[in-house]
Amino acid sequence: MDDAYDGPILEIDNLSISFFTRLREIPAVMDFSVSVRPGEAVGLVGESGCGKSTVALGVMQDLGVNGRVVGGTIRFKGRDLGAMSDGELRAIRGSEIAMIYQEPMASLNPAMRIGQQLMEVPMIHEGIGAKEARARALQVVTDVKLPDPERILKAFPHQLSGGQQQRIVIAMALMSKPALLILDEPTTALDVTVEAAIVELVRDLGKKYGTSMLFISHNLGLVLETCDKICVMYSGEAVERGSIGDVFDSMRHPYTQALFRSIPLPGADKTARPLKAIPGNFPLPHERPPGCNFGPRCDYFEAGRCDVQDIPMAPVTGDAAHTTRCLRHDEIDWHADYGAGTQNTKGEIGRTVLKVQDLKKYYEVAASALFGRGERKVVKANETLSFEARESETLAIVGESGCGKSTLAKVLLGLETATSGTILLDDREIQNTAIEKRGARTIADVQMVFQNPFDTLNPSMTVGRQITRALEVFGIGDSNAARRERMLTLLDLVKLPRAFADRMPRQLSGGQKQRVGIARAFAGGARIVVADEPVSALDVSVQAAVTDLLMEIQREEKTTLLFISHDLSIVRYLSDRVLVMYLGHVVEIGTTDQVFAPPYHPYTEALLSAVPIADTTVEKAHIVLEGDIPSAMNPPTGCPFQTRCRWKSMVPDDLCDREVPPRRTIADGHEIKCHLADAQFQQMEPVIRTAAE
């Protein structure tokens, strides 16, 4: 390659990619153009199925047996990738162009030590010796900020956490100092704090190595924090391209606007200013409408004009670098306020439905998981949890993976029984009653909406049968006809057509499956619904519709919602109160306004700083947590958070190392478990500020 080359590193021009089945040609990407200059990061955003990953696989020339480039060109450093031989492509892949995938374990060989896997890259691509390759592996493992690099090189992938695995995959991609790095949703499976550290790492390494990046994501906040330019895709086409400032502050395509209206930015409010879901559904590749692909879902659609011809990308008036695929972009009032007319009534919060007091859940496990013999250790999954939840209230439970959120949910549902403490449901103790011993009423009273709608439905039962089965278990309805009528009413409740009763789960989209899961949870008139990350597997446009639906049903049914999530943007929008968990402890609890404003628990402060916010007017304090969460099998002494706390040095006499802090009342209903003095709490600055503040 010519190191003196100073044009775009990647230049995609009018690219069209199709997949060929026995029945038809399915166009996946049409007329797509984007360029990435040296040292530049370009974000590619859009819903699932819009063609983002297909573009990345096209760049890698890895479209499989039935995928083909049917038009346009992909040039890397001025050379046409489509015209290269297999040998030339092999020489470029992994050395000049590297790709980081969504699931890190899919990129690592489980039978090889990390050091060997890293050393392979330069040894194969550059022909360097083992000694030099090992020195370089040690350097990149240090660069990606992993502790004890020597130990990491000797470890196998399964001995690392998800965040550490993803750092290794990034290190592997950087081993040969590639000119172009493609990142395909690299942080989707990671905790928000780990995500923040990975994003900062990618940004810093991009600067250090001068690497250009194509960053594929559906998270607009992440793109804002990592990229210089953005390209928005919809149904196989680029619909808007420009700098981050142009697109975020002066968007000129209705789909971009609709995306921003469906995500909970600061200022969104579930009653006064609810999110606006995008109407209709994403078109299937072989059923795209004539003219504008977004036309059937667009607020500004004009029949006889928007549906007549293919619409080309055109420059926005006054800014040649900002382009849009909208015929009406000069006519639309982009600053019109959409929220003024839509207001929801606020549900009246009633009496206490659930009371948890000093709840502990411990597991005894073998110290050697491989053989299950010898010394046994105790995992303290939940440690003296105390809180209340009231009728019609949304209580959010937040924290990183491994903090005990899901264990608490299992105990509430009766899938596990408590080690000690009490759980009162309408004044009935349920902590020691396993689900098989609970009566139909108690089972119906505490229901769950799961994270992944794809795994929670029986693939061999129709939608109607799955809801009817829940009604039978709950003892609702005195005849099949009565149960069928209740099932159809539940489909109405979750805004699904009644005809869906006869459909199989495979015929539904992710958002539709999640609605069926919600219908099933509410089938027995649940008093409490535990929603475990119910929208994290869904596209942002579908998230808005599903969260709005949950709120609407809650208002009608007066249900208590326990909303488990690590997405603090959606928590701020939805919840009335927030409970923050860390390593089995409740470290902070209060109203949403109290938890999102100082004083904070130091862990809450770090969580808030980690949340990517898709708003250029927001300024955030920069707090990146060092190290991983300690193991619940071997927790630190004293305060559970002391190994990662930036305020620890403010507390005298090693108190944080020695004693678990007491829960202290900061204000009415606001409690924090921390040793910091009142004066130090008063010094805390807001983590998130908007331009108006």
XYZ file of C-alpha atoms in Angstrom:
693
model
C 0.000 0.000 0.000
C 1.080 3.527 -0.700
C 1.733 5.247 2.642
C 1.745 8.632 0.872
C -1.913 8.147 -0.155
C -3.885 11.141 1.148
C -7.387 10.573 -0.283
C -10.272 8.906 1.558
C -9.270 5.658 3.318
C -12.674 4.214 2.428
C -14.866 5.421 -0.415
C -18.210 3.699 -1.027
C -19.918 5.007 -4.160
C -23.511 4.161 -5.193
C -23.189 0.697 -3.654
C -25.986 -1.822 -4.187
C -25.919 -5.287 -2.556
C -28.502 -8.039 -3.102
C -29.046 -11.501 -1.675
C -30.320 -14.169 -4.056
C -32.790 -16.849 -2.932
C -34.459 -19.535 -5.038
C -37.509 -17.292 -5.381
C -36.144 -13.815 -5.932
C -33.413 -11.233 -5.671
C -33.681 -9.354 -2.363
C -32.051 -5.893 -2.479
C -30.440 -5.278 0.940
C -28.513 -2.060 0.178
C -29.321 0.407 -2.638
C -27.467 3.456 -3.945
C -25.378 3.800 -0.791
C -22.443 6.230 -0.625
C -20.149 7.244 2.218
C -16.472 8.147 2.592
C -14.090 7.924 5.546
C -11.008 10.154 5.533
C -7.715 9.417 7.346
C -8.148 9.561 11.142
C -11.911 10.168 10.822
C -14.691 8.258 12.608
C -17.996 7.890 10.741
C -21.116 6.577 12.510
C -23.613 4.401 10.647
C -26.988 4.362 12.426
C -30.443 2.939 11.804
C -32.862 0.215 12.887
C -32.224 -3.536 12.680
C -32.504 -4.710 9.084
C -31.621 -1.340 7.532
C -28.425 -2.700 5.948
C -25.688 -1.389 8.301
C -23.979 -4.749 8.819
C -24.426 -5.655 5.133
C -22.393 -2.548 4.222
C -19.648 -3.668 6.659
C -19.615 -7.200 5.212
C -19.469 -5.661 1.726
C -16.336 -3.732 2.737
C -14.835 -6.975 4.088
C -15.901 -8.732 0.837
C -17.570 -11.368 3.005
C -21.167 -11.542 1.759
C -21.416 -15.357 1.719
C -22.525 -17.548 -1.157
C -25.818 -15.794 -1.925
C -24.783 -12.144 -1.421
C -23.398 -10.054 -4.277
C -22.444 -6.475 -5.016
C -24.771 -5.645 -7.939
C -23.790 -2.005 -8.427
C -21.332 0.698 -7.384
C -17.825 0.418 -5.975
C -15.993 0.095 -2.644
C -12.519 1.636 -2.744
C -9.911 1.249 -0.023
C -7.007 3.731 -0.317
C -8.087 4.317 -3.901
C -8.135 0.635 -4.924
C -11.361 -1.185 -5.900
C -11.872 -4.018 -3.385
C -14.255 -5.789 -5.792
C -11.489 -6.115 -8.393
C -8.962 -7.698 -6.002
C -7.996 -11.368 -6.038
C -8.572 -13.614 -2.991
C -4.847 -13.405 -2.207
C -4.855 -9.585 -2.278
C -7.952 -9.499 -0.023
C -6.355 -11.897 2.469
C -3.340 -9.608 2.673
C -5.581 -6.609 3.482
C -8.110 -8.227 5.854
C -6.904 -8.238 9.432
C -3.860 -6.081 8.689
C -5.117 -3.036 6.728
C -8.849 -3.443 7.471
C -9.957 -4.967 10.794
C -13.461 -5.613 12.106
C -14.775 -5.855 15.669
C -18.029 -7.779 16.036
C -20.905 -7.439 18.485
C -20.274 -10.666 20.421
C -16.623 -10.882 21.577
C -16.643 -14.637 22.284
C -17.531 -15.299 18.630
C -14.173 -13.738 17.658
C -12.022 -15.659 20.167
C -10.875 -19.285 20.017
C -11.932 -20.864 23.352
C -9.104 -23.450 23.174
C -6.205 -20.993 22.717
C -4.551 -18.721 25.244
C -5.065 -14.975 24.662
C -1.341 -14.396 24.010
C -1.229 -16.984 21.194
C -4.317 -15.495 19.535
C -2.858 -11.988 19.602
C 0.591 -13.083 18.399
C -0.907 -14.900 15.393
C -2.058 -11.641 13.791
C 1.312 -9.951 13.066
C 3.081 -13.315 12.597
C 0.705 -14.260 9.771
C 0.202 -10.798 8.241
C 3.665 -9.330 8.671
C 5.861 -12.419 9.016
C 7.508 -11.174 12.233
C 9.061 -13.526 14.805
C 7.424 -14.869 17.959
C 9.524 -12.725 20.321
C 8.620 -9.458 18.588
C 4.964 -10.550 18.253
C 4.779 -11.250 21.995
C 6.276 -7.852 22.822
C 3.669 -6.211 20.585
C 0.859 -8.291 22.189
C 2.003 -7.130 25.620
C 1.972 -3.516 24.390
C -1.588 -3.613 22.955
C -2.958 -5.393 26.064
C -1.435 -2.525 28.070
C -2.917 -0.015 25.583
C -6.426 -1.398 26.085
C -5.977 -0.820 29.835
C -6.251 -4.405 31.031
C -4.779 -5.126 34.495
C -1.775 -7.472 34.791
C -1.077 -7.923 31.041
C 1.251 -10.900 31.647
C -1.545 -12.823 33.378
C -4.041 -11.863 30.652
C -1.749 -13.233 27.909
C -1.644 -16.598 29.695
C -5.418 -16.720 30.267
C -8.082 -18.476 28.190
C -11.072 -16.418 26.930
C -13.532 -17.975 29.410
C -11.410 -16.674 32.293
C -12.155 -13.042 31.305
C -15.294 -10.939 31.807
C -17.326 -9.709 28.808
C -15.702 -6.267 28.979
C -12.212 -7.796 29.131
C -13.011 -10.093 26.184
C -14.139 -7.099 24.119
C -10.914 -5.252 24.982
C -8.925 -8.278 23.774
C -10.880 -8.281 20.487
C -10.057 -4.559 20.097
C -6.386 -5.317 20.900
C -6.419 -8.090 18.269
C -7.860 -5.698 15.676
C -5.118 -3.160 16.464
C -2.197 -5.644 16.418
C -1.267 -4.806 12.824
C -2.114 -1.086 13.129
C -4.936 -1.171 10.534
C -5.799 1.913 8.475
C -9.531 1.165 8.838
C -11.382 -0.277 11.825
C -15.018 -1.383 11.405
C -16.939 -1.676 14.692
C -20.300 -3.479 14.461
C -22.310 -2.689 17.640
C -19.181 -3.397 19.755
C -20.755 -2.518 23.128
C -24.340 -3.817 22.871
C -23.777 -6.762 25.228
C -21.834 -4.730 27.818
C -22.780 -2.803 30.958
C -23.108 0.951 30.593
C -19.985 1.591 32.726
C -17.935 -0.910 30.697
C -19.379 0.587 27.515
C -18.176 4.058 28.582
C -14.663 2.735 29.191
C -14.604 0.845 25.845
C -15.854 3.909 23.934
C -13.202 6.127 25.531
C -10.617 3.475 24.730
C -11.643 3.247 21.060
C -11.553 7.042 20.757
C -8.093 7.310 22.366
C -6.632 4.441 20.362
C -8.037 5.886 17.148
C -6.070 9.074 17.886
C -2.931 7.202 18.963
C -2.761 4.931 15.909
C -4.350 7.383 13.444
C -6.952 4.731 12.592
C -10.046 5.619 10.571
C -13.270 4.113 11.893
C -16.663 3.039 10.609
C -18.785 2.768 13.769
C -22.061 0.848 13.332
C -24.604 1.431 16.084
C -28.273 2.025 16.836
C -27.294 4.168 19.836
C -27.261 7.827 18.787
C -25.622 8.895 22.065
C -22.647 6.588 21.434
C -22.258 7.927 17.904
C -22.257 11.497 19.240
C -19.453 10.625 21.688
C -17.250 8.698 19.241
C -17.746 10.013 15.702
C -16.987 13.073 13.556
C -19.612 12.359 10.893
C -22.845 10.387 10.781
C -24.769 8.531 8.094
C -28.394 7.584 8.885
C -29.753 4.489 7.083
C -33.331 3.390 6.527
C -34.447 0.283 4.641
C -31.225 -0.202 2.688
C -30.608 3.455 1.797
C -28.633 6.333 3.272
C -31.266 8.975 4.086
C -29.075 11.658 5.698
C -25.339 12.332 5.864
C -23.318 15.099 7.469
C -21.195 16.166 10.420
C -22.419 15.316 13.923
C -23.358 18.989 14.485
C -25.283 19.216 11.176
C -27.351 16.079 11.697
C -27.962 16.373 15.456
C -28.756 20.087 15.497
C -30.113 20.721 11.972
C -31.598 17.388 10.876
C -33.184 17.462 7.447
C -34.842 14.050 7.048
C -38.155 12.999 8.676
C -36.720 9.591 9.684
C -33.803 11.207 11.556
C -36.293 13.478 13.321
C -38.536 10.507 14.159
C -35.562 8.612 15.649
C -34.711 11.527 17.942
C -38.351 11.885 19.029
C -38.456 8.223 20.070
C -35.458 8.329 22.460
C -35.643 9.718 26.018
C -33.467 12.834 25.970
C -33.252 15.169 29.000
C -36.554 17.037 29.188
C -38.720 14.102 28.068
C -41.468 13.342 30.593
C -43.847 10.375 30.476
C -46.841 12.556 31.338
C -46.080 16.115 30.164
C -43.899 15.298 27.164
C -44.111 11.601 26.212
C -41.937 9.986 23.562
C -43.380 9.726 20.073
C -43.106 6.257 18.547
C -42.661 5.957 14.776
C -46.027 4.772 13.372
C -46.284 1.629 11.237
C -43.635 -1.013 10.624
C -40.282 -1.258 8.860
C -40.876 -2.505 5.252
C -39.588 -5.960 4.306
C -36.854 -5.812 1.621
C -39.117 -7.271 -1.101
C -42.132 -5.105 -0.120
C -40.645 -1.603 -0.223
C -43.104 1.140 -1.247
C -42.736 3.157 -4.472
C -40.821 6.427 -4.191
C -39.651 7.268 -0.677
C -39.078 4.145 1.468
C -40.075 6.075 4.595
C -43.226 7.524 2.964
C -45.866 5.264 4.644
C -44.542 6.213 8.129
C -43.765 9.892 7.453
C -45.659 12.831 9.016
C -44.858 14.989 5.967
C -45.774 12.496 3.188
C -47.345 14.084 0.094
C -49.166 11.660 -2.235
C -48.434 12.104 -5.944
C -45.033 13.554 -5.150
C -43.205 11.453 -2.541
C -44.390 8.137 -4.049
C -43.748 8.766 -7.756
C -40.012 8.204 -8.344
C -36.794 7.068 -6.670
C -35.513 9.953 -4.580
C -31.787 10.787 -4.850
C -29.548 12.178 -2.097
C -29.381 15.967 -2.455
C -27.342 18.645 -0.654
C -29.096 20.684 2.013
C -29.430 24.323 0.953
C -26.417 26.275 2.161
C -24.380 23.227 3.218
C -22.951 21.005 0.478
C -21.441 18.587 3.045
C -24.895 17.852 4.512
C -27.111 15.688 2.251
C -30.625 14.255 2.598
C -32.951 11.918 0.693
C -36.093 14.047 1.148
C -37.902 16.032 -1.556
C -39.537 18.340 0.991
C -36.553 19.142 3.239
C -36.744 22.859 2.351
C -40.507 23.105 3.080
C -40.735 21.406 6.500
C -40.689 23.431 9.727
C -37.990 21.427 11.501
C -38.309 23.445 14.713
C -42.061 22.889 15.241
C -42.793 21.576 18.745
C -44.379 18.126 18.506
C -44.976 17.669 22.244
C -47.422 20.470 22.973
C -50.603 18.575 22.108
C -49.787 15.176 23.596
C -50.139 14.813 27.335
C -50.868 11.770 29.477
C -52.710 11.788 32.767
C -50.502 11.014 35.752
C -51.459 7.819 37.602
C -52.317 8.340 41.259
C -49.804 6.458 43.389
C -51.679 4.448 46.004
C -50.959 2.316 49.066
C -47.936 0.072 49.605
C -48.298 -3.216 47.679
C -44.813 -4.687 48.218
C -42.613 -4.351 51.289
C -39.116 -5.915 51.330
C -37.299 -5.889 54.684
C -33.651 -6.975 55.249
C -33.822 -9.494 52.404
C -30.778 -11.741 51.988
C -30.201 -14.331 49.293
C -27.026 -16.399 49.562
C -25.948 -19.308 47.362
C -23.480 -21.987 48.427
C -21.238 -23.080 45.564
C -18.169 -25.272 45.167
C -14.944 -23.257 45.100
C -13.876 -25.451 42.141
C -16.701 -25.291 39.613
C -14.889 -27.870 37.452
C -15.066 -30.783 39.906
C -17.660 -29.569 42.421
C -15.694 -30.941 45.367
C -13.692 -29.609 48.292
C -14.138 -26.199 49.886
C -17.500 -24.491 49.432
C -17.993 -20.735 49.198
C -20.968 -18.453 49.745
C -22.167 -16.083 47.021
C -23.912 -13.103 48.638
C -26.234 -12.178 45.760
C -28.579 -9.964 47.827
C -27.418 -8.341 51.085
C -30.014 -6.816 53.483
C -32.271 -5.253 50.820
C -35.059 -3.022 52.165
C -37.563 -1.026 50.084
C -41.260 -0.505 49.411
C -43.259 -0.239 46.178
C -46.718 1.297 45.893
C -49.764 0.857 43.689
C -49.402 2.524 40.218
C -45.749 3.295 40.947
C -42.768 2.570 38.695
C -39.724 1.673 40.793
C -36.573 1.333 38.676
C -33.840 -1.058 39.836
C -30.483 -0.159 38.266
C -26.924 -1.445 38.443
C -24.302 -3.373 36.502
C -24.442 -7.099 35.672
C -23.833 -9.177 38.785
C -25.243 -6.593 41.216
C -28.154 -8.852 42.234
C -31.046 -7.313 40.246
C -32.141 -10.574 38.605
C -31.676 -12.575 41.834
C -34.097 -10.172 43.540
C -36.570 -10.715 40.670
C -36.280 -14.522 41.049
C -37.011 -14.325 44.795
C -40.039 -12.078 44.194
C -41.385 -14.535 41.599
C -40.764 -17.590 43.796
C -38.153 -19.077 41.461
C -35.825 -18.825 44.483
C -36.611 -18.584 48.188
C -35.000 -16.040 50.510
C -32.115 -16.907 52.864
C -33.534 -14.459 55.451
C -35.664 -11.314 55.680
C -39.292 -10.759 54.672
C -41.251 -9.926 51.511
C -44.822 -8.758 52.102
C -47.215 -8.755 49.139
C -50.455 -7.058 50.255
C -49.479 -8.069 53.827
C -48.907 -11.751 52.842
C -45.403 -13.147 53.441
C -44.106 -14.786 50.232
C -40.309 -14.939 50.688
C -40.235 -18.646 51.675
C -42.902 -19.928 49.280
C -41.450 -21.435 46.101
C -43.483 -20.934 42.924
C -44.757 -24.543 42.813
C -46.300 -24.013 46.285
C -47.843 -20.621 45.493
C -51.565 -20.409 44.796
C -52.883 -19.265 41.389
C -53.737 -15.819 42.834
C -50.189 -15.187 44.112
C -48.661 -16.399 40.820
C -50.998 -14.095 38.868
C -50.193 -11.205 41.237
C -46.412 -11.227 40.544
C -45.585 -11.551 36.841
C -42.538 -10.886 34.669
C -41.768 -9.371 31.273
C -38.424 -10.751 30.117
C -35.513 -9.120 28.339
C -35.492 -11.209 25.191
C -38.910 -11.574 23.536
C -37.491 -14.221 21.182
C -36.815 -16.731 23.977
C -39.976 -16.301 26.045
C -42.639 -17.580 23.640
C -43.248 -21.238 22.786
C -42.379 -21.519 19.063
C -44.925 -24.318 18.499
C -47.973 -22.531 20.005
C -50.067 -19.778 18.441
C -50.073 -16.371 20.120
C -53.683 -16.822 21.234
C -53.001 -20.231 22.774
C -50.052 -18.874 24.796
C -52.184 -16.130 26.354
C -55.129 -18.512 26.912
C -52.778 -20.976 28.631
C -51.810 -18.231 31.126
C -55.518 -17.573 31.797
C -56.050 -21.305 32.493
C -53.123 -21.388 34.953
C -54.449 -18.273 36.725
C -57.954 -19.799 36.909
C -59.532 -16.947 34.966
C -62.738 -17.499 32.925
C -65.348 -20.226 33.475
C -65.382 -21.471 29.884
C -63.195 -21.657 26.780
C -65.349 -18.981 25.138
C -64.887 -16.602 28.108
C -61.125 -17.167 28.080
C -60.969 -16.588 24.320
C -62.831 -13.285 24.718
C -60.443 -12.207 27.522
C -57.465 -13.189 25.320
C -58.774 -11.022 22.457
C -59.322 -8.136 24.904
C -55.687 -8.504 26.024
C -54.537 -8.287 22.375
C -56.553 -5.047 22.133
C -54.850 -3.845 25.336
C -51.352 -4.307 23.855
C -52.476 -2.810 20.504
C -52.075 -5.962 18.404
C -54.679 -6.914 15.752
C -57.009 -9.705 16.912
C -55.992 -11.713 13.823
C -52.582 -12.181 15.503
C -54.228 -14.744 17.837
C -53.780 -17.344 15.069
C -50.185 -16.408 14.230
C -47.071 -18.297 15.306
C -44.275 -16.405 17.125
C -41.940 -16.707 14.094
C -44.406 -14.536 12.126
C -43.992 -11.613 14.558
C -41.325 -8.909 14.829
C -39.349 -8.398 18.054
C -41.583 -5.551 19.210
C -44.753 -7.571 18.483
C -43.385 -10.557 20.434
C -42.645 -8.312 23.396
C -46.266 -7.085 23.278
C -47.457 -10.704 23.492
C -45.170 -11.157 26.521
C -46.745 -8.068 28.118
C -50.282 -9.332 27.362
C -49.431 -12.640 29.032
C -47.958 -10.886 32.105
C -51.102 -8.766 32.550
C -53.500 -11.663 31.788
C -54.260 -12.397 35.440
C -54.633 -8.801 36.579
C -51.093 -8.676 38.018
C -50.508 -6.497 41.086
C -46.748 -6.352 40.409
C -44.984 -6.737 37.061
C -41.211 -7.202 37.106
C -39.926 -5.895 33.760
C -36.342 -7.161 33.314
C -34.690 -4.984 30.620
C -37.935 -5.262 28.588
C -36.825 -2.963 25.739
C -33.039 -3.457 25.573
C -33.318 -6.044 22.755
C -35.577 -3.751 20.679
C -34.854 -0.948 18.214
C -35.114 2.592 19.592
C -38.235 3.304 17.522
C -39.941 0.177 18.934
C -38.695 0.937 22.474
C -40.787 4.108 22.566
C -43.946 2.232 21.563
C -43.404 -0.587 24.090
C -42.558 1.727 27.019
C -45.575 3.909 26.209
C -47.727 0.767 26.153
C -46.420 -0.347 29.563
C -47.246 3.076 31.000
C -50.741 3.073 29.494
C -51.581 -0.393 30.848
C -50.146 0.577 34.228
C -52.447 3.621 34.374
C -55.502 1.496 33.516
C -54.693 -1.512 35.717
C -53.024 0.402 38.610
C -50.112 -2.058 38.459
C -46.853 -1.662 40.363
C -43.974 -1.833 37.882
C -40.489 -2.914 38.972
C -38.377 -1.814 36.010
C -34.938 -3.468 35.931
C -32.571 -1.659 33.585
C -29.046 -0.355 33.055
C -30.264 2.333 30.616
C -30.519 5.384 32.861
C -32.015 7.546 30.097
C -35.109 5.353 29.967
C -35.126 5.057 33.777
C -35.194 8.852 34.109
C -38.109 9.006 31.674
C -40.216 6.163 33.113
C -39.627 5.821 36.820
C -41.167 7.503 39.834
C -38.465 6.221 42.179
C -35.041 4.649 41.602
C -33.196 1.973 43.572
C -29.455 1.679 42.778
C -27.797 -1.693 43.483
C -24.128 -2.602 43.722
C -22.779 -6.051 44.602
C -26.011 -7.110 46.326
C -26.484 -3.882 48.328
C -28.971 -1.029 47.903
C -26.524 1.896 47.761
C -29.072 4.630 46.966
C -32.848 4.959 46.829
C -35.026 8.008 46.239
C -37.388 9.729 43.824
C -36.115 10.018 40.254
C -35.407 13.734 40.721
C -33.453 13.045 43.924
C -31.295 10.270 42.421
C -30.524 12.220 39.228
C -29.355 15.339 41.105
C -26.519 15.738 43.628
C -25.769 14.575 46.250
C -25.180 11.141 44.773
C -23.742 7.887 45.990
C -20.303 7.735 44.265
C -21.500 4.713 42.257
C -24.654 6.523 41.061
C -22.445 9.451 40.036
C -20.297 7.118 37.870
C -23.379 5.429 36.359
C -24.847 8.790 35.319
C -21.553 9.859 33.762
C -21.433 6.645 31.709
C -24.795 7.124 29.975
C -24.402 8.304 26.359
C -26.875 11.139 25.644
C -27.775 12.050 22.065
C -27.875 15.790 22.671
C -25.096 18.189 21.678
C -26.222 20.721 24.328
C -25.572 18.302 27.209
C -22.314 18.461 29.131
C -21.303 15.533 31.324
C -18.721 15.153 34.060
C -16.095 12.652 32.948
C -15.938 9.749 35.425
C -14.724 6.361 34.207
C -14.792 3.524 36.742
C -11.467 1.723 37.044
C -11.422 -2.064 37.351
C -14.176 -4.677 37.182
C -16.959 -5.401 39.663
C -15.571 -7.628 42.442
C -16.929 -11.178 42.651
C -19.946 -11.743 44.909
C -18.098 -14.923 46.003
C -15.234 -12.828 47.321
C -16.563 -9.304 48.025
C -14.272 -6.593 49.426
C -14.326 -5.866 53.152
C -16.144 -2.769 54.359
C -17.978 -0.745 51.716
C -18.752 -2.929 48.649
C -17.805 -0.038 46.312
C -14.521 0.988 47.992
C -12.258 -0.766 45.418
C -13.519 1.534 42.606
C -14.530 4.711 44.486
C -12.926 8.044 43.550
C -14.111 9.659 46.831
C -12.539 7.024 49.117
C -9.495 9.170 50.000
C -11.878 11.783 51.515
C -12.927 9.342 54.269
C -10.487 9.141 57.248
C -9.197 6.133 59.239
C -9.631 3.494 56.500
C -13.311 3.445 57.431
C -14.318 2.378 53.896
C -12.025 -0.682 54.140
C -13.310 -1.726 57.545
C -17.044 -1.078 57.846
C -20.120 -1.449 55.663
C -21.654 2.055 55.613
C -25.046 2.637 57.244
C -28.020 3.796 55.154
C -28.356 7.534 55.763
C -31.359 9.734 55.095
C -30.241 12.683 52.935
C -33.730 14.091 52.390
C -37.289 12.855 52.789
C -37.380 9.479 50.971
C -33.746 9.764 49.777
C -31.252 7.359 51.361
C -27.557 6.731 50.524
C -25.290 3.970 51.879
C -21.958 5.812 52.155
C -19.326 6.974 54.686
C -18.885 10.449 53.130
C -19.566 13.387 55.455
C -22.511 15.740 54.855
C -20.114 18.529 53.845
C -18.637 16.327 51.103
C -22.081 15.422 49.784
C -22.858 19.145 49.568
C -19.738 19.725 47.391
C -20.930 17.330 44.666
C -21.509 18.912 41.252
C -24.245 17.823 38.822
C -22.972 15.103 36.461
C -25.321 16.051 33.615
C -25.883 19.689 32.666
C -27.849 21.085 29.741
C -27.021 24.371 28.029
C -29.958 26.038 29.806
C -28.510 25.303 33.257
